[in-house]
Amino acid sequence: MKFAVRAVRSAALLATATLLLGACAEGEDSSGRPAAAEKETAQVRLDWAYYNPQSLVLKEKGWLDDALKAKGAKATWTQSLGSNKANENLRAEVVDFGSTAGTPALLARANGTPLKTVDVFSRPEWSSLVVAKGSKIDSVDDLKGRKIAATKGTDPYFFLLQALETKGLTAKDVTVVNLQHADGKTALERGQVDAWAGLDPYLSQSQIDNGSKLIYRNLDFNSYGFLNVSETFLAEHADLVQIVVDQYERARTWIEKHPEETQRILAAAAKIEPAVAKQQLAERTHFDISPVPGAAQRKVLERIAPLLVADNLVADEKDVDEALKTLYAPQFAEKASK
């Protein structure tokens, strides 16, 4: 009788062990958690934007997806409608990489967003001051007391501040209507504002499709296109950061050699006419630049930094100075460009 009981117990133990081994073989350990060999694919979360041609090329060509796949990782994409939205997404940890103009990147870091600039993707003239067809406004002088649409926290807004400063004016001398870029275009064309600090491709679209006219241009008042990464992701996944920057540099050199196809990609993504895409990319965006963030970009940011303080966008000038010292992580672009 005792022998029979022992036999039953042994059989039960053997059955339990067999079940546990089977569970582990199917991807779970003895506690029911996924086995190490079945870890989820690492996600590299990036933004894409009409003002960032490299992001559009990489999405279409799949080069980044292929490069990450070799490392057991996968790219996921979120659209950014402006630098302010890209910074919001970085702060909220919606993305690991966000593309902005240089000034918004500096402002975000000065205000505590833990980001680093790892790549310069273009030198654009993506912003100008524009008025509607038939407007009597011809110059910056004429803007005093007027309503001007601009997206605060983005390069066009900082372009506006610099343009006003050339005539001894400040944001207090005008009424800034804070609208996202596409909405600013609509407000201008409907006569709801007197002028607009515009951003391409909407700026070129308004000119070509609706006869809007530029009243002030200045390439030097446009800061460069920056690719930024969260410091947390950088600290944990430096190898993946390098892969992203490598592919951004691949896309930049490809764009230089294939301008017409790049225009087609932009036109399709933004649903704009080919002529609009051509004006943005062929006439107003420079890709023959070094991707390494350095002295050229710092020169622009140093000129703009006092405006951030004067406009009460940062708490203290020291915060801007510290952000300027710590914004760049150039080693990735240096390696990618060799």
CSV table of C-alpha atoms in Angstrom, one decimal:
chain,number,residue,atom,x,y,z
A,1,MET,CA,0.0,0.0,0.0
A,2,LYS,CA,2.8,2.4,0.9
A,3,PHE,CA,4.5,1.5,-2.3
A,4,ALA,CA,1.4,2.4,-4.3
A,5,VAL,CA,1.2,5.8,-2.6
A,6,ARG,CA,4.9,6.5,-3.3
A,7,ALA,CA,4.3,5.6,-7.0
A,8,VAL,CA,1.4,7.9,-7.3
A,9,ARG,CA,3.4,10.8,-5.7
A,10,SER,CA,6.4,10.1,-8.0
A,11,ALA,CA,4.2,10.2,-11.1
A,12,ALA,CA,2.6,13.5,-10.0
A,13,LEU,CA,6.0,15.1,-9.4
A,14,LEU,CA,7.2,13.9,-12.8
A,15,ALA,CA,4.1,15.3,-14.5
A,16,THR,CA,4.6,18.7,-12.8
A,17,ALA,CA,8.3,18.8,-13.8
A,18,THR,CA,7.3,18.0,-17.4
A,19,LEU,CA,4.8,20.8,-17.5
A,20,LEU,CA,7.3,23.3,-16.1
A,21,LEU,CA,9.9,22.3,-18.7
A,22,GLY,CA,7.3,22.6,-21.5
A,23,ALA,CA,6.4,26.1,-20.3
A,24,CYS,CA,10.0,27.2,-20.3
A,25,ALA,CA,10.5,25.7,-23.8
A,26,GLU,CA,7.5,27.8,-25.0
A,27,GLY,CA,9.1,31.1,-23.8
A,28,GLU,CA,8.2,31.2,-20.1
A,29,ASP,CA,10.3,30.6,-17.0
A,30,SER,CA,9.0,28.7,-13.9
A,31,SER,CA,7.3,31.9,-12.6
A,32,GLY,CA,5.3,32.4,-15.8
A,33,ARG,CA,7.4,35.4,-17.0
A,34,PRO,CA,8.7,35.5,-20.6
A,35,ALA,CA,12.0,33.8,-21.0
A,36,ALA,CA,15.1,35.9,-21.7
A,37,ALA,CA,15.4,34.5,-25.2
A,38,GLU,CA,11.9,35.9,-26.0
A,39,LYS,CA,12.4,39.5,-25.0
A,40,GLU,CA,10.4,42.1,-26.9
A,41,THR,CA,12.1,43.8,-29.8
A,42,ALA,CA,13.7,47.1,-28.7
A,43,GLN,CA,11.8,50.2,-29.9
A,44,VAL,CA,13.7,53.2,-31.3
A,45,ARG,CA,11.1,56.0,-31.3
A,46,LEU,CA,11.8,58.8,-33.8
A,47,ASP,CA,9.8,61.7,-35.1
A,48,TRP,CA,9.3,62.7,-38.7
A,49,ALA,CA,8.5,66.1,-40.1
A,50,TYR,CA,8.0,68.0,-43.3
A,51,TYR,CA,10.9,70.3,-42.2
A,52,ASN,CA,13.2,67.3,-41.8
A,53,PRO,CA,13.8,65.8,-45.3
A,54,GLN,CA,16.1,63.1,-43.9
A,55,SER,CA,13.3,61.7,-41.8
A,56,LEU,CA,11.0,61.4,-44.9
A,57,VAL,CA,13.8,59.7,-46.9
A,58,LEU,CA,14.5,57.2,-44.1
A,59,LYS,CA,10.9,56.3,-43.7
A,60,GLU,CA,10.4,55.7,-47.4
A,61,LYS,CA,13.7,53.9,-48.1
A,62,GLY,CA,13.6,51.7,-44.9
A,63,TRP,CA,17.4,52.0,-44.4
A,64,LEU,CA,17.1,52.7,-40.7
A,65,ASP,CA,14.6,49.8,-40.2
A,66,ASP,CA,17.1,47.4,-41.8
A,67,ALA,CA,20.1,48.7,-39.8
A,68,LEU,CA,18.2,48.5,-36.5
A,69,LYS,CA,16.8,45.0,-37.3
A,70,ALA,CA,20.3,43.7,-37.5
A,71,LYS,CA,20.7,44.8,-33.8
A,72,GLY,CA,17.3,43.3,-32.8
A,73,ALA,CA,15.6,46.7,-32.7
A,74,LYS,CA,12.8,48.4,-34.6
A,75,ALA,CA,12.0,52.0,-35.6
A,76,THR,CA,8.6,53.6,-34.8
A,77,TRP,CA,7.7,57.0,-36.1
A,78,THR,CA,5.6,59.9,-34.8
A,79,GLN,CA,4.9,63.1,-36.7
A,80,SER,CA,6.1,66.4,-35.3
A,81,LEU,CA,4.2,69.5,-36.6
A,82,GLY,CA,6.9,71.9,-35.3
A,83,SER,CA,9.9,72.2,-33.0
A,84,ASN,CA,7.6,72.9,-30.1
A,85,LYS,CA,5.8,69.6,-30.6
A,86,ALA,CA,9.1,67.7,-31.0
A,87,ASN,CA,10.2,69.1,-27.7
A,88,GLU,CA,6.9,68.2,-26.1
A,89,ASN,CA,7.2,64.7,-27.3
A,90,LEU,CA,10.8,64.4,-25.9
A,91,ARG,CA,9.7,65.8,-22.5
A,92,ALA,CA,6.8,63.4,-22.4
A,93,GLU,CA,9.0,60.5,-23.4
A,94,VAL,CA,6.8,59.8,-26.5
A,95,VAL,CA,9.9,59.8,-28.7
A,96,ASP,CA,13.6,59.1,-28.1
A,97,PHE,CA,14.7,61.3,-31.0
A,98,GLY,CA,13.1,64.7,-31.9
A,99,SER,CA,14.0,67.0,-34.8
A,100,THR,CA,14.0,70.7,-34.1
A,101,ALA,CA,15.6,74.0,-35.2
A,102,GLY,CA,18.6,74.9,-33.2
A,103,THR,CA,17.1,77.6,-31.0
A,104,PRO,CA,14.2,75.5,-29.7
A,105,ALA,CA,16.7,72.8,-28.8
A,106,LEU,CA,18.7,75.3,-26.8
A,107,LEU,CA,15.6,76.7,-25.2
A,108,ALA,CA,14.3,73.3,-24.2
A,109,ARG,CA,17.7,72.3,-22.6
A,110,ALA,CA,17.9,75.6,-20.8
A,111,ASN,CA,14.5,74.9,-19.3
A,112,GLY,CA,15.4,71.4,-18.1
A,113,THR,CA,14.6,69.1,-20.9
A,114,PRO,CA,17.3,66.4,-20.9
A,115,LEU,CA,18.3,66.3,-24.5
A,116,LYS,CA,21.5,66.3,-26.6
A,117,THR,CA,22.0,67.3,-30.2
A,118,VAL,CA,23.7,64.5,-32.1
A,119,ASP,CA,23.3,65.5,-35.7
A,120,VAL,CA,22.8,68.6,-37.9
A,121,PHE,CA,20.6,67.6,-40.8
A,122,SER,CA,20.4,70.9,-42.8
A,123,ARG,CA,21.0,74.6,-43.0
A,124,PRO,CA,17.6,75.9,-44.0
A,125,GLU,CA,16.1,79.2,-44.8
A,126,TRP,CA,12.8,77.8,-43.6
A,127,SER,CA,11.4,80.9,-42.1
A,128,SER,CA,10.6,84.5,-43.3
A,129,LEU,CA,8.0,87.2,-42.6
A,130,VAL,CA,5.1,87.1,-45.0
A,131,VAL,CA,1.9,89.0,-45.7
A,132,ALA,CA,-1.1,88.2,-47.8
A,133,LYS,CA,-1.5,89.1,-51.4
A,134,GLY,CA,-2.5,92.8,-51.7
A,135,SER,CA,-1.3,93.8,-48.3
A,136,LYS,CA,0.0,97.3,-47.9
A,137,ILE,CA,2.7,96.1,-45.4
A,138,ASP,CA,6.1,96.2,-47.1
A,139,SER,CA,8.7,96.1,-44.3
A,140,VAL,CA,9.4,95.2,-40.7
A,141,ASP,CA,8.8,98.9,-39.8
A,142,ASP,CA,5.2,98.5,-40.9
A,143,LEU,CA,4.6,95.7,-38.4
A,144,LYS,CA,4.4,97.9,-35.3
A,145,GLY,CA,1.0,97.5,-33.7
A,146,ARG,CA,0.0,94.7,-36.0
A,147,LYS,CA,-1.2,91.1,-35.4
A,148,ILE,CA,1.4,88.5,-36.4
A,149,ALA,CA,0.9,84.8,-36.3
A,150,ALA,CA,3.8,82.7,-35.1
A,151,THR,CA,4.3,79.4,-33.3
A,152,LYS,CA,6.0,80.2,-30.0
A,153,GLY,CA,9.0,77.9,-29.2
A,154,THR,CA,9.9,77.5,-32.9
A,155,ASP,CA,12.4,79.0,-35.3
A,156,PRO,CA,9.9,81.3,-37.0
A,157,TYR,CA,9.0,82.9,-33.7
A,158,PHE,CA,12.7,83.5,-32.9
A,159,PHE,CA,13.1,84.7,-36.5
A,160,LEU,CA,10.3,87.3,-35.8
A,161,LEU,CA,12.1,88.5,-32.6
A,162,GLN,CA,15.3,89.0,-34.5
A,163,ALA,CA,13.6,90.8,-37.4
A,164,LEU,CA,11.8,93.1,-35.0
A,165,GLU,CA,15.1,93.8,-33.2
A,166,THR,CA,16.7,95.1,-36.4
A,167,LYS,CA,14.2,98.0,-36.2
A,168,GLY,CA,14.4,98.6,-32.5
A,169,LEU,CA,11.2,96.7,-31.9
A,170,THR,CA,10.3,93.8,-29.5
A,171,ALA,CA,7.4,91.4,-29.1
A,172,LYS,CA,5.7,94.0,-27.0
A,173,ASP,CA,5.3,96.3,-30.0
A,174,VAL,CA,3.2,93.8,-31.9
A,175,THR,CA,0.4,91.3,-31.0
A,176,VAL,CA,1.8,87.7,-31.4
A,177,VAL,CA,-1.0,85.3,-32.2
A,178,ASN,CA,0.3,81.9,-31.1
A,179,LEU,CA,-0.8,79.4,-33.8
A,180,GLN,CA,0.7,76.2,-35.1
A,181,HIS,CA,2.4,76.7,-38.5
A,182,ALA,CA,-0.4,75.4,-40.7
A,183,ASP,CA,-3.0,77.4,-38.8
A,184,GLY,CA,-0.9,80.5,-39.1
A,185,LYS,CA,-1.0,80.1,-42.9
A,186,THR,CA,-4.7,79.8,-42.8
A,187,ALA,CA,-5.1,82.8,-40.5
A,188,LEU,CA,-3.0,85.0,-42.9
A,189,GLU,CA,-4.9,83.9,-46.0
A,190,ARG,CA,-8.3,84.6,-44.3
A,191,GLY,CA,-7.2,88.0,-43.2
A,192,GLN,CA,-7.3,87.2,-39.5
A,193,VAL,CA,-3.8,88.4,-38.9
A,194,ASP,CA,-1.7,91.1,-40.7
A,195,ALA,CA,1.5,89.0,-41.1
A,196,TRP,CA,2.9,85.6,-40.4
A,197,ALA,CA,6.3,84.2,-39.3
A,198,GLY,CA,6.0,81.3,-41.7
A,199,LEU,CA,7.7,77.9,-42.0
A,200,ASP,CA,8.2,75.8,-45.1
A,201,PRO,CA,6.6,74.0,-46.8
A,202,TYR,CA,3.5,76.0,-45.7
A,203,LEU,CA,5.4,79.3,-46.5
A,204,SER,CA,6.3,78.3,-50.0
A,205,GLN,CA,2.8,76.9,-50.5
A,206,SER,CA,1.2,80.2,-49.5
A,207,GLN,CA,3.5,82.1,-51.9
A,208,ILE,CA,2.9,79.8,-54.9
A,209,ASP,CA,-0.8,78.9,-54.4
A,210,ASN,CA,-2.1,82.2,-52.9
A,211,GLY,CA,0.3,84.9,-53.9
A,212,SER,CA,1.5,85.8,-50.4
A,213,LYS,CA,4.6,88.0,-50.4
A,214,LEU,CA,7.8,87.9,-48.3
A,215,ILE,CA,8.6,91.2,-46.7
A,216,TYR,CA,11.7,90.1,-44.8
A,217,ARG,CA,14.3,87.3,-45.4
A,218,ASN,CA,17.6,86.6,-43.6
A,219,LEU,CA,19.3,83.2,-43.8
A,220,ASP,CA,21.4,84.0,-40.8
A,221,PHE,CA,18.3,84.4,-38.6
A,222,ASN,CA,17.4,80.8,-39.3
A,223,SER,CA,19.0,78.3,-37.0
A,224,TYR,CA,20.1,74.9,-38.3
A,225,GLY,CA,18.1,71.7,-38.3
A,226,PHE,CA,19.0,69.6,-35.2
A,227,LEU,CA,18.4,66.0,-34.4
A,228,ASN,CA,18.1,65.6,-30.6
A,229,VAL,CA,18.1,62.5,-28.4
A,230,SER,CA,17.0,62.1,-24.8
A,231,GLU,CA,19.9,61.8,-22.4
A,232,THR,CA,18.3,58.6,-20.9
A,233,PHE,CA,18.2,56.8,-24.3
A,234,LEU,CA,21.7,58.1,-25.1
A,235,ALA,CA,23.1,56.7,-21.8
A,236,GLU,CA,21.4,53.3,-22.2
A,237,HIS,CA,21.7,52.8,-26.0
A,238,ALA,CA,24.7,54.6,-27.4
A,239,ASP,CA,25.1,51.9,-30.0
A,240,LEU,CA,21.6,52.5,-31.4
A,241,VAL,CA,22.2,56.3,-31.3
A,242,GLN,CA,25.2,55.7,-33.6
A,243,ILE,CA,23.1,53.6,-36.0
A,244,VAL,CA,20.5,56.4,-36.2
A,245,VAL,CA,23.1,59.1,-36.9
A,246,ASP,CA,24.8,56.9,-39.4
A,247,GLN,CA,21.6,56.5,-41.4
A,248,TYR,CA,20.8,60.3,-41.1
A,249,GLU,CA,24.2,61.0,-42.7
A,250,ARG,CA,23.5,58.3,-45.4
A,251,ALA,CA,20.2,60.1,-46.1
A,252,ARG,CA,21.9,63.6,-46.2
A,253,THR,CA,24.4,62.5,-48.8
A,254,TRP,CA,21.7,60.7,-50.8
A,255,ILE,CA,19.6,63.9,-50.9
A,256,GLU,CA,22.5,65.8,-52.3
A,257,LYS,CA,22.7,63.4,-55.2
A,258,HIS,CA,19.0,62.9,-55.7
A,259,PRO,CA,17.3,66.3,-55.4
A,260,GLU,CA,14.3,65.5,-57.7
A,261,GLU,CA,13.4,62.3,-56.0
A,262,THR,CA,13.7,64.0,-52.6
A,263,GLN,CA,11.3,66.6,-53.8
A,264,ARG,CA,8.9,63.9,-54.9
A,265,ILE,CA,9.1,62.3,-51.5
A,266,LEU,CA,8.3,65.6,-49.7
A,267,ALA,CA,5.5,66.5,-52.1
A,268,ALA,CA,3.8,63.1,-51.5
A,269,ALA,CA,4.2,63.2,-47.8
A,270,ALA,CA,3.1,66.8,-47.3
A,271,LYS,CA,0.4,66.6,-50.1
A,272,ILE,CA,1.9,69.7,-51.8
A,273,GLU,CA,2.5,70.6,-55.4
A,274,PRO,CA,6.0,69.6,-56.8
A,275,ALA,CA,6.8,73.3,-57.3
A,276,VAL,CA,6.3,73.9,-53.6
A,277,ALA,CA,8.6,71.1,-52.6
A,278,LYS,CA,11.2,72.2,-55.2
A,279,GLN,CA,11.2,75.8,-53.7
A,280,GLN,CA,11.6,74.5,-50.2
A,281,LEU,CA,14.4,72.0,-51.0
A,282,ALA,CA,16.2,73.3,-54.0
A,283,GLU,CA,16.1,77.0,-53.3
A,284,ARG,CA,15.9,77.3,-49.5
A,285,THR,CA,17.6,74.3,-47.9
A,286,HIS,CA,21.3,73.6,-47.8
A,287,PHE,CA,22.5,70.0,-47.4
A,288,ASP,CA,26.2,70.5,-48.2
A,289,ILE,CA,27.1,71.0,-44.6
A,290,SER,CA,28.9,69.1,-41.8
A,291,PRO,CA,26.5,67.0,-39.7
A,292,VAL,CA,28.7,67.6,-36.7
A,293,PRO,CA,27.2,70.1,-34.3
A,294,GLY,CA,29.8,72.7,-33.5
A,295,ALA,CA,31.1,76.3,-33.9
A,296,ALA,CA,28.8,77.3,-36.8
A,297,GLN,CA,25.7,76.4,-34.9
A,298,ARG,CA,27.0,77.9,-31.7
A,299,LYS,CA,27.6,81.2,-33.4
A,300,VAL,CA,23.9,81.4,-34.3
A,301,LEU,CA,22.7,80.4,-30.9
A,302,GLU,CA,24.9,82.8,-29.1
A,303,ARG,CA,23.4,85.7,-31.1
A,304,ILE,CA,19.9,84.5,-30.2
A,305,ALA,CA,20.5,83.6,-26.6
A,306,PRO,CA,19.9,87.2,-25.2
A,307,LEU,CA,16.5,87.3,-26.9
A,308,LEU,CA,15.5,84.2,-24.9
A,309,VAL,CA,16.2,86.1,-21.7
A,310,ALA,CA,14.7,89.4,-22.8
A,311,ASP,CA,11.5,87.6,-23.8
A,312,ASN,CA,11.3,85.8,-20.4
A,313,LEU,CA,11.5,82.4,-22.0
A,314,VAL,CA,14.2,81.2,-19.5
A,315,ALA,CA,14.5,81.9,-15.8
A,316,ASP,CA,18.1,83.0,-15.8
A,317,GLU,CA,20.8,83.8,-18.3
A,318,LYS,CA,23.0,81.3,-16.5
A,319,ASP,CA,20.6,78.5,-17.6
A,320,VAL,CA,21.2,79.5,-21.3
A,321,ASP,CA,25.0,79.7,-20.8
A,322,GLU,CA,25.0,76.2,-19.3
A,323,ALA,CA,22.8,74.8,-22.0
A,324,LEU,CA,25.1,76.2,-24.7
A,325,LYS,CA,28.0,74.4,-23.0
A,326,THR,CA,26.3,71.1,-22.7
A,327,LEU,CA,23.9,70.8,-25.7
A,328,TYR,CA,26.1,69.0,-28.1
A,329,ALA,CA,27.1,65.3,-28.3
A,330,PRO,CA,29.2,65.5,-31.5
A,331,GLN,CA,31.0,62.2,-31.3
A,332,PHE,CA,28.3,60.3,-33.2
A,333,ALA,CA,28.2,62.6,-36.2
A,334,GLU,CA,32.0,62.7,-36.2
A,335,LYS,CA,32.1,59.0,-36.6
A,336,ALA,CA,29.3,58.9,-39.2
A,337,SER,CA,31.0,61.5,-41.4
A,338,LYS,CA,34.3,59.7,-41.6
